[in-house]
Coordinates of C-alpha atoms and ligand atoms in Angstrom, one line a residue:
X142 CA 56.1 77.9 16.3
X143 CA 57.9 76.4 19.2
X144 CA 58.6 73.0 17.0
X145 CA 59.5 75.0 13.6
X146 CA 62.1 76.1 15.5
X147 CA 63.3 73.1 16.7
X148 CA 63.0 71.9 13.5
X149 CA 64.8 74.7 11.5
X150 CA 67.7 74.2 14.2
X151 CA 68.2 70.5 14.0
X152 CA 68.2 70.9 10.0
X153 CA 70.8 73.4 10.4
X154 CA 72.8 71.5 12.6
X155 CA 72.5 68.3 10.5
X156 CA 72.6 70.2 7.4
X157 CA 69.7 68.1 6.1
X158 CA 66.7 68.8 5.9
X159 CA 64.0 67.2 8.8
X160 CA 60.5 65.5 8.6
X161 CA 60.4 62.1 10.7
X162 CA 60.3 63.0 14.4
X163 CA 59.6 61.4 17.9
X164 CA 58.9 63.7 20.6
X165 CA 58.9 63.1 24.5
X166 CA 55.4 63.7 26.5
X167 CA 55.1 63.5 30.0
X168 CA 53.7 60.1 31.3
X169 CA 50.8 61.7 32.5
X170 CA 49.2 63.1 29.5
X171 CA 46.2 61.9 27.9
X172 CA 44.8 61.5 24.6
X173 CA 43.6 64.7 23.8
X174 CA 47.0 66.1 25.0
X175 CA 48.9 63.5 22.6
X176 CA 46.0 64.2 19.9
X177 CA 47.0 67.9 19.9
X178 CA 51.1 66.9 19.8
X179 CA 50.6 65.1 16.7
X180 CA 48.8 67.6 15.2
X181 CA 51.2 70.4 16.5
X182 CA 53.9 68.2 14.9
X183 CA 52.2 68.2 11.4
X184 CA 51.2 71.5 11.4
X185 CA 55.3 72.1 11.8
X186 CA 55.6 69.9 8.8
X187 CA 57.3 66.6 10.7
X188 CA 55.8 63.3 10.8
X189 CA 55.7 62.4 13.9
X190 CA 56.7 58.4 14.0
X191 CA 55.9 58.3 18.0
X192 CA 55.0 60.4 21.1
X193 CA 57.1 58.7 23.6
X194 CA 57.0 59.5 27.6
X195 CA 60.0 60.8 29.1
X196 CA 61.1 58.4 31.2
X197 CA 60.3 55.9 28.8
X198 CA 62.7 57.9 26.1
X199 CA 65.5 58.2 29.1
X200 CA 65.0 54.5 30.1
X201 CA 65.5 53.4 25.9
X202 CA 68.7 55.6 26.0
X203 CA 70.0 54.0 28.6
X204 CA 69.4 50.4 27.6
X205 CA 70.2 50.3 23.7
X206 CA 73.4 50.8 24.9
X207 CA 74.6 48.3 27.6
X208 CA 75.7 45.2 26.2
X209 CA 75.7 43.1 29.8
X210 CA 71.7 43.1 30.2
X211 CA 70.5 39.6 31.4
X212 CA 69.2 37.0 29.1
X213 CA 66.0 36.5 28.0
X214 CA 65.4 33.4 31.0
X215 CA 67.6 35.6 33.4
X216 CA 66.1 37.9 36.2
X217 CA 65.5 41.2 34.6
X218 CA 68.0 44.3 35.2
X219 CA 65.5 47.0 37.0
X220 CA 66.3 50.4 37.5
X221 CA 64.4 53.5 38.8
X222 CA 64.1 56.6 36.7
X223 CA 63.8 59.8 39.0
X224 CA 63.6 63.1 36.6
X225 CA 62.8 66.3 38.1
X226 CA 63.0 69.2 36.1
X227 CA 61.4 72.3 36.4
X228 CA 58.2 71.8 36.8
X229 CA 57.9 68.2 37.1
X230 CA 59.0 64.8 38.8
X231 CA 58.5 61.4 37.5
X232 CA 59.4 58.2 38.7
X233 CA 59.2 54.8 36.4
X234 CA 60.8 51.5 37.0
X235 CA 61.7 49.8 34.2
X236 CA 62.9 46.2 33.4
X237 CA 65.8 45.6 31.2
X238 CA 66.7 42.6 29.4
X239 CA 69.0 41.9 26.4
X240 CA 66.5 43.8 23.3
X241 CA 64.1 45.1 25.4
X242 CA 62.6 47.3 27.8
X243 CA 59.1 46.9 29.8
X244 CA 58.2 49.6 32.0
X245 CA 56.2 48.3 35.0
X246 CA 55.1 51.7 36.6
X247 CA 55.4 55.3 36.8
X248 CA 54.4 57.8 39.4
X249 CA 54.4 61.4 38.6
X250 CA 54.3 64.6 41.0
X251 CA 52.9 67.0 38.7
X252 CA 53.9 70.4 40.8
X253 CA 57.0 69.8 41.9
X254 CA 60.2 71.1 40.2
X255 CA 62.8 73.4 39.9
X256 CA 60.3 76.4 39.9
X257 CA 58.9 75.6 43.5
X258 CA 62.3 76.1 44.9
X259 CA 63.1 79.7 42.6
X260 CA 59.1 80.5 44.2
X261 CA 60.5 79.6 47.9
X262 CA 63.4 82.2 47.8
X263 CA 62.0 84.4 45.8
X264 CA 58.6 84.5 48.8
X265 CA 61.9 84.7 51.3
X266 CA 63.4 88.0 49.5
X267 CA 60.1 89.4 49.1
X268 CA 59.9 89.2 53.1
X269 CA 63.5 90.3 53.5
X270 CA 63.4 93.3 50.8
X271 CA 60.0 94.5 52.7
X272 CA 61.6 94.9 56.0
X273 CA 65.3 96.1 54.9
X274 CA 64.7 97.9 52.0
X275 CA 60.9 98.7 52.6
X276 CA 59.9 98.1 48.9
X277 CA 57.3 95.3 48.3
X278 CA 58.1 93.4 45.0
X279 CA 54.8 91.2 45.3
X280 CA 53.2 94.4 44.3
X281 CA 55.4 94.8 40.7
X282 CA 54.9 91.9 38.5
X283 CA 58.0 93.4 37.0
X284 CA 60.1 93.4 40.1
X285 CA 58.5 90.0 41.2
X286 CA 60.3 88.3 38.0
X287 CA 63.5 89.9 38.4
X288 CA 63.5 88.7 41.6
X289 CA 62.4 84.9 40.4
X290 CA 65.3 84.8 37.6
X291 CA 67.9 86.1 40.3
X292 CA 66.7 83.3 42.6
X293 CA 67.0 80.7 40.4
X294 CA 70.6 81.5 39.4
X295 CA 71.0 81.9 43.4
X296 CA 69.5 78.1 43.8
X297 CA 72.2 77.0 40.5
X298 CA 74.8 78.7 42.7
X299 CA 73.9 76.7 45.7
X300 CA 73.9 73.5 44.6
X301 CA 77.6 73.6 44.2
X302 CA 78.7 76.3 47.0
X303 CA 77.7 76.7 50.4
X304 CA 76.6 80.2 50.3
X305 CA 75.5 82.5 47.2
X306 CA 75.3 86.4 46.7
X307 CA 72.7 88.3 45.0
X308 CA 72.2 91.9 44.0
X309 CA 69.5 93.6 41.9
X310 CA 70.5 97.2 40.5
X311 CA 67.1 99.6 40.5
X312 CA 65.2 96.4 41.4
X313 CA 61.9 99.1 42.0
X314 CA 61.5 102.7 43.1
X315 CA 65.0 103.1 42.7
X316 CA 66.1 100.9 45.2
X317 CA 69.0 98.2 44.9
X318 CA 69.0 95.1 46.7
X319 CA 71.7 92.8 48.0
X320 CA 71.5 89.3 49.6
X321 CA 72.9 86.4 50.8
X322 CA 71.9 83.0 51.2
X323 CA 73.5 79.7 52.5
X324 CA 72.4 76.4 51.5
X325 CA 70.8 75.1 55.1
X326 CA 68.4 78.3 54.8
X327 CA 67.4 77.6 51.5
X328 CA 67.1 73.9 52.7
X329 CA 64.8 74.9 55.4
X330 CA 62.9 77.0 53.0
X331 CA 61.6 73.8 51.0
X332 CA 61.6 71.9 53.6
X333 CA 57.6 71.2 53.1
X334 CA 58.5 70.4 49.2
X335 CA 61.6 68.1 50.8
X336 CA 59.0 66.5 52.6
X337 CA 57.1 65.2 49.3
X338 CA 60.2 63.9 47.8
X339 CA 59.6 60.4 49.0
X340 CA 55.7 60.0 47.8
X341 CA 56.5 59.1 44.1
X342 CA 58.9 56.6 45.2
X343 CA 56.6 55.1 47.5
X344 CA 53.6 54.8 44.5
X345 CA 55.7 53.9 41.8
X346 CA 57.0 50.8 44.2
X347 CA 53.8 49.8 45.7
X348 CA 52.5 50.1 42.1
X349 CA 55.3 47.7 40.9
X350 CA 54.9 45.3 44.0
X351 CA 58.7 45.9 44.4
X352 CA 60.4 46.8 47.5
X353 CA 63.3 49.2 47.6
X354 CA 65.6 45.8 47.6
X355 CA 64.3 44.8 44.3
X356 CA 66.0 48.0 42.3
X357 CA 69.0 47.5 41.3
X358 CA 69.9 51.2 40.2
X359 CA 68.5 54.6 40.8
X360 CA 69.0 56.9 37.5
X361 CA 68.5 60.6 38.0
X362 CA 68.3 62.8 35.7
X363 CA 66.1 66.5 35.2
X364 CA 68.1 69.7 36.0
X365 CA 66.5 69.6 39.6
X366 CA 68.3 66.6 40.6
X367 CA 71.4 68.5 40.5
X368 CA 70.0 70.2 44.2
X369 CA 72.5 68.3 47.2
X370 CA 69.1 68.3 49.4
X371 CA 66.9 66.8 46.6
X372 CA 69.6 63.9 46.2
X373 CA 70.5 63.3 49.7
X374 CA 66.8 62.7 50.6
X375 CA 66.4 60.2 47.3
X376 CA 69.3 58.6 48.7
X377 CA 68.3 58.0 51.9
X378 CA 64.8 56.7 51.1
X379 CA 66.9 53.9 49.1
X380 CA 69.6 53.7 52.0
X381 CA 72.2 53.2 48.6
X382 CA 73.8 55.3 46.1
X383 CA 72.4 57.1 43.1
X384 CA 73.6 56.5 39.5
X385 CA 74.6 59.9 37.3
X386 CA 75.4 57.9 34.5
X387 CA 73.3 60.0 32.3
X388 CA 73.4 63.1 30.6
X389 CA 70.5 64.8 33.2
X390 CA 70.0 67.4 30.4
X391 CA 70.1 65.4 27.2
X392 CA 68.9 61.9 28.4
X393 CA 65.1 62.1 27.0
X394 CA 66.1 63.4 23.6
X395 CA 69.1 60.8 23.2
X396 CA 66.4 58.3 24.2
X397 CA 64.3 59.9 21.5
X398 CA 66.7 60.4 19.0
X399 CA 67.7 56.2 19.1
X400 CA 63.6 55.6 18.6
X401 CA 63.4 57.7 16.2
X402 CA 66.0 55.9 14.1
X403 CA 64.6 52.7 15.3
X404 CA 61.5 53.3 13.1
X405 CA 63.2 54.9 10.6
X406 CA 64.2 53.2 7.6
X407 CA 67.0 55.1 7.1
X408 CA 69.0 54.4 9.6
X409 CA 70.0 50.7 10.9
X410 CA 69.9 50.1 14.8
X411 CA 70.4 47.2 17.2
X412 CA 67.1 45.9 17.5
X413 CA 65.4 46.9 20.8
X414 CA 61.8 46.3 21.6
X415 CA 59.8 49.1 24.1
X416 CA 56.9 48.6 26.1
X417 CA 55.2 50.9 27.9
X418 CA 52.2 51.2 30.2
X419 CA 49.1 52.6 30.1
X420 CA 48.2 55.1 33.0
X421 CA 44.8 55.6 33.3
X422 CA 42.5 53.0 32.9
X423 CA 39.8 53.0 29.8
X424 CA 36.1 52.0 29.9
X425 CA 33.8 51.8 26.9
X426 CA 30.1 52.0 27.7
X427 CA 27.2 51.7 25.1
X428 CA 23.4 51.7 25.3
X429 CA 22.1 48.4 25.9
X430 CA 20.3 46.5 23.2
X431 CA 16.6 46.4 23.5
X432 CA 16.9 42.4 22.7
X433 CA 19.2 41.7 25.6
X434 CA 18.1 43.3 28.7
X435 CA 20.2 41.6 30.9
X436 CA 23.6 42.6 29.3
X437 CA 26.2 45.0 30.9
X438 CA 26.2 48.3 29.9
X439 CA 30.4 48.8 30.5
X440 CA 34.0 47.2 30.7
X441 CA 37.1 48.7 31.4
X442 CA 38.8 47.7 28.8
X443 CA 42.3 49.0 29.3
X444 CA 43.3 48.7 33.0
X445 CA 46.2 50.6 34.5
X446 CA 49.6 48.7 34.2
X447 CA 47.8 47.0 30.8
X448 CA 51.0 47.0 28.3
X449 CA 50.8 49.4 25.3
X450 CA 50.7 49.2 22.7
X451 CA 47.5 46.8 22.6
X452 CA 45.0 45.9 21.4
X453 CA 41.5 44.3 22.7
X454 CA 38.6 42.8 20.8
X455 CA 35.0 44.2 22.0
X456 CA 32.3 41.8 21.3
X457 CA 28.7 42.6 20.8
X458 CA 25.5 40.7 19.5
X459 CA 23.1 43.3 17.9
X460 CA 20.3 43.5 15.5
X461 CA 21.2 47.3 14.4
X462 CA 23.5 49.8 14.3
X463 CA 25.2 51.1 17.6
X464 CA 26.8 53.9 19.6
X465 CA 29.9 53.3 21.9
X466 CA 32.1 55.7 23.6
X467 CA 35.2 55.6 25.2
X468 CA 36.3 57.3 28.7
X469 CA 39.0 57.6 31.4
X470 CA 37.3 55.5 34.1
X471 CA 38.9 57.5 37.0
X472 CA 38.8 60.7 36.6
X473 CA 39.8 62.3 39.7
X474 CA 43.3 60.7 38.0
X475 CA 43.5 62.9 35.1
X476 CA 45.6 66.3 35.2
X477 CA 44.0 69.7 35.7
X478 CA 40.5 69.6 34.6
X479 CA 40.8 67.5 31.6
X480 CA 37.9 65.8 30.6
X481 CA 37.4 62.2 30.9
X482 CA 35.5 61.9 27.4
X483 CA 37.9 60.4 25.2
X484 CA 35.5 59.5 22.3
X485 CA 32.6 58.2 20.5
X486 CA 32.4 55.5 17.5
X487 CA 29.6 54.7 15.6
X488 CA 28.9 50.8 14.4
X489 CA 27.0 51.0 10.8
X490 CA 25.7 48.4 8.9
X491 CA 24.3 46.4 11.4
X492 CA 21.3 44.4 10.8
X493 CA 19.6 41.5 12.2
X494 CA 20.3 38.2 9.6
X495 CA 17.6 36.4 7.5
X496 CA 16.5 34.3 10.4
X497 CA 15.9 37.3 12.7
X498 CA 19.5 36.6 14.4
X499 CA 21.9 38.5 16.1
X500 CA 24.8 39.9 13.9
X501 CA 28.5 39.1 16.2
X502 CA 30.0 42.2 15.6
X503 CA 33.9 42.3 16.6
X504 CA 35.3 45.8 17.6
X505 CA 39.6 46.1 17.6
X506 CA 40.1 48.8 20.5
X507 CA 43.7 49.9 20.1
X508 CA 45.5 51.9 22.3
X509 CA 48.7 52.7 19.6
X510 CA 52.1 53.2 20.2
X511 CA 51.8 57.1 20.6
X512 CA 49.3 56.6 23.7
X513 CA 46.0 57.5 21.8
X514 CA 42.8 55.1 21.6
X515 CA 41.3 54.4 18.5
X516 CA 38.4 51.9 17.4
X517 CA 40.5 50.3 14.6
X518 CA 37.9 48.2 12.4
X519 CA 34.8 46.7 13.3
X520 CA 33.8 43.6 11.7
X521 CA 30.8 41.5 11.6
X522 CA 30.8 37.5 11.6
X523 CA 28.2 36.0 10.1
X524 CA 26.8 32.4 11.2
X525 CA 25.9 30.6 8.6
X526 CA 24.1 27.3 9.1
X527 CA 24.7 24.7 6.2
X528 CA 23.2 21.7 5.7
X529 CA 25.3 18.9 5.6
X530 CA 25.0 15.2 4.1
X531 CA 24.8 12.8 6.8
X532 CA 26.2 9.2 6.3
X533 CA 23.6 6.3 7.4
X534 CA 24.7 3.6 9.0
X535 CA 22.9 -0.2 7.5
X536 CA 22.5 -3.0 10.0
X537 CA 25.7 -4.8 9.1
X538 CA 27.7 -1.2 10.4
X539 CA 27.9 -0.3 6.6
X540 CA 28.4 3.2 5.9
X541 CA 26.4 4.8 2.7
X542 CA 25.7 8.4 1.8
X543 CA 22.4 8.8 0.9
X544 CA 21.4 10.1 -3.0
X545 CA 22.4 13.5 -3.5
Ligands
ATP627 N1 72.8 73.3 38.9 C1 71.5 73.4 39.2 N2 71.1 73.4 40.5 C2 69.8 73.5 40.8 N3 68.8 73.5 39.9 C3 69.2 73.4 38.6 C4 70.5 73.4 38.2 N4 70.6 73.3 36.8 C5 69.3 73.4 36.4 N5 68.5 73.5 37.5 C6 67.0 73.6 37.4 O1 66.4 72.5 36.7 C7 65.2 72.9 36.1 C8 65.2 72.5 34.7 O2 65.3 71.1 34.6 P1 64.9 70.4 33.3 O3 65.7 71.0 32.1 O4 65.1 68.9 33.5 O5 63.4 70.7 33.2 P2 62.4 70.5 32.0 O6 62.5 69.1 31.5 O7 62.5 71.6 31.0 O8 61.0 70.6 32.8 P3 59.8 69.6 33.1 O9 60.4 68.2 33.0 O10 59.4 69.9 34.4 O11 58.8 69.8 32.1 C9 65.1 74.4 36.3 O12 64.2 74.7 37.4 C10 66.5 74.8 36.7 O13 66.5 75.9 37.5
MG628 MG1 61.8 67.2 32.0

């Protein structure tokens, strides 16, 4: 529903109608989540030509762009990507040179976002309407969400003025509140969340085996990064300034909109290559063949960093047809209570060969462009043993073939 209305808006903005689309994900999500994308796409009637992450889609925005990225020998241009938005914050370094972009790590804080700070003063007026105006909104869902919307026009309000009103006609029993709030209180009310600010930053570096010297921009974008207190902490932890070159509302979908014409054939864009990361690491795991009783049982196949797209080729020696399946190998990693199971493929056709041999079989694991694993095409190669002439040598160091 939520993408035919996207859809239906963009066509009637563009006056044309819609079908190919790339849509942003979060770093974090995992197959199933980017399974069930796709398929939301299709059921909205688009075609969805890639699931991109977000910082991924702001980082390809920013790039296609600049015409002064190093050369292809040259040291790479790397920036930092902070977005926090509502209910998120990633951070991704990526390298930039001329036609291409590599991400080299991203960190995410899954709960933190613009909401913790509307839940922060909205806990604080809850406290303050109890005592002043003796009226306990934590017990009215109804009052409880008036109260969030007011404090999150209260936070907007803060982040560009010291001090912000707020008043809430027949907020419940009848009763009409009024407040104020200045920026240092609401600054001491998220101080805890303040506090987590840095930990991203810290991973996504450590993950990179960059220091803080090695960036050469911070990028912020995400409505959240608008806050004075969320910035001035970002800045300090980098001891430079921060970049607002982009559009913090628009930057993902401008970074989607330019690969989205990039696959098109449609439309003609500068050549600009993107490659991304994969987040959690991959193992395959498979019974182990009764013939070879020594042989391991699993392999992570895709490790975290491992560029993606790729592709790996799994080789096993069997006599008949086998099970594999495919899971995240850590999943204390994954987000909420996903499970790690990501699937199961079945190799037919397999048979020992006339000499009572092993059949190779040769297994393409691809993790595509979108994020999502798939066991592309198994194959088998066959050894065959053919008998070939051999020359004899006389004793003068003639050589002769013998009679056919
Ligand atoms: N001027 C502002 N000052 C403070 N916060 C703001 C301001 N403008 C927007 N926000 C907050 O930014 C958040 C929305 O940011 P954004 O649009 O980047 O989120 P999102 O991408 O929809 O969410 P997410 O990335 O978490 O899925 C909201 O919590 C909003 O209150
Ligand atoms: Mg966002």
């Amino acid at each position: 529903m939520y993408l035919t209305k996207i859809r239906d808006i963009t066509a009637k903005e563009l006056k044309l109608p819609v079908s190919d689309v790339t849509i942003s994900v979060p770093a974090w999500f995992t197959d199933v989540q980017r399974r069930a994308m796709i398929d939301a796409g299709e059921i909205a009637g688009l075609k969805v030509l890639r699931l991109i992450n977000d910082t991924t889609a702001t980082a390809l925005g920013y790039g296609i762009t600049k015409l002064d990225l190093p050369g292809p020998e040259e040291k790479p241009r790397r920036v930092m990507f902070v977005d926090i938005g509502y209910s998120d914050y990633t951070a991704s370094i990526v390298e930039f040179r001329k036609g291409e972009l590599n991400v080299k790590a991203t960190a995410c804080d899954r709960h933190f976002g613009g909401r913790n700070f509307d839940k922060a003063l909205t806990e604080h007026f809850a406290d303050e309407f109890k005592e002043k105006f003796k009226i306990d909104v934590r017990s009215n869902p109804k009052a409880w969400s008036r109260t969030l919307a007011a404090a999150e026009k209260m936070k907007k309000v803060l982040s560009a003025n010291p001090a912000a009103p707020m008043s809430i006609e027949s907020l419940m029993e009848d009763v009409d509140v009024r407040a104020i709030v200045k920026r240092e209180e609401l600054e001491v009310m998220v101080k805890p969340l303040l506090e987590r600010i840095t930990v991203p930053l810290e991973q996504v570096l450590a993950e990179a085996k960059l220091t803080i010297d090695d960036i050469d921009s911070i990028e912020m974008v995400g409505g959240c990064t608008r806050v004075p207190a969320v910035k001035d902490a970002v800045a300090k932890f980098f001891g430079k300034g921060l970049s607002f070159t982009l559009n913090q509302d628009e930057a993902i979908a401008r970074g989607c909109a330019f690969s989205c014409a990039i696959l098109s054939p449609v439309f003609r864009v500068r050549d600009f290559s993107v490659h991304d990361i994969v987040n959690y690491p991959i193992e395959f795991t498979w019974e182990q063949s009764a013939d070879i009783p020594d042989e391991d049982t699993s392999l992570t196949v895709f490790n975290r960093g491992n560029v993606m797209p790729s592709t790996k080729i799994l080789t096993f020696y069997r006599k008949q047809p086998f099970d594999l399946e495919a899971r995240y190998a850590k999943p204390e990693m994954l987000p909420g209570k996903i499970n790690p199971w990501v699937g199961r493929f079945s190799v037919k056709g397999v048979k020992a060969d006339a000499n009572d041999d092993f059949m190779i079989c040769k297994l393409k694991a691809r993790l595509n462009l979108h994020g999502i694993l798939n066991v592309e095409s198994g194959y088998y190669v066959e050894d065959m043993e053919v008998e070939e002439p051999v020359p004899e040598e006389n004793e003068n160091g003639e050589v002769s073939f013998p009679f056919p």
